[in-house]
Amino acid sequence: MAKMSKSLYVCCTMDVERIRSESPTGGPPSWEFGETAVREYCEFLGTRGYPTTLFVVPDTMDRQAALFQEMAETGNECGMHFHPQSWRDHFRNAEAHDFLGGYSAEHQRSLLRPALEQYGDAFGSAPNLFRPGNFSANDATFQVLEDLGFRGGSVSQPNRCAPSVKAVWTGADRTVHCAHRAFRLVAGDLEF
């Protein structure tokens, strides 16, 4: 009997938040602690041959762009992470802001477009990857992300059912796939 060979693919990611005092969704206790965590995570995985994808919120990219440029130069990838409640000064009145999946396509674009510009201005280029906070998304999200130039990301968490954060992924396709333009749970023909 012939021996079958199967490949195992590993993806290592980190959400990089603002500091806790500026982020109702959580974060490191200080900017220094956050930088140390990023460096140690990337170094630990890098010495074992695993590059990392860092999903960075725009305000942290503003504050620590040099760190993420350095991480990108050493083989790691940077994408955008986003929580409407902790972007810019929204954290001052977080209750007035919903999770990304709670917004219409038009409202998602009105939030993500300037956040994307903020990120790109700080980093020097726009990110290709995206991850929403709490995996919050709705049926409009994938089309919005593709329209804004994102080409991939970590948007779903199959079988997660968290209506309070607008993240319902029960029954979602568990494989890597192109997104559907109208229904988030199945594969489709978008470039995202």
Tab-separated table of C-alpha atoms in Angstrom, residues 2 7 14 20 25 37 47 53 65 70 94 97 116 118 123 125 131 138 143-144 152 157 165 174 183:
chain	number	residue	atom	x	y	z
A	2	ALA	CA	1.372	3.402	-1.018
A	7	SER	CA	0.393	18.739	4.144
A	14	MET	CA	-2.097	38.426	16.223
A	20	ARG	CA	-6.431	49.389	27.207
A	25	THR	CA	-12.588	46.151	23.469
A	37	ALA	CA	4.493	41.478	22.872
A	47	THR	CA	12.927	31.312	14.808
A	53	THR	CA	0.258	38.099	10.126
A	65	ALA	CA	4.376	52.506	12.366
A	70	GLU	CA	10.360	46.588	10.767
A	94	ALA	CA	-18.134	53.458	22.906
A	97	HIS	CA	-20.952	52.763	18.199
A	116	LEU	CA	-7.883	52.495	5.615
A	118	GLN	CA	-5.193	56.480	8.145
A	123	PHE	CA	2.444	52.472	7.214
A	125	SER	CA	0.987	51.480	1.870
A	131	ARG	CA	-9.943	41.244	10.231
A	138	ASN	CA	-22.860	40.772	7.897
A	143	GLN	CA	-18.437	43.185	-0.959
A	144	VAL	CA	-17.474	46.336	0.972
A	152	GLY	CA	-8.156	38.579	1.814
A	157	GLN	CA	-15.020	32.153	12.600
A	165	VAL	CA	-21.289	41.438	18.693
A	174	ARG	CA	-14.859	25.983	7.003
A	183	PHE	CA	-24.304	35.650	1.654
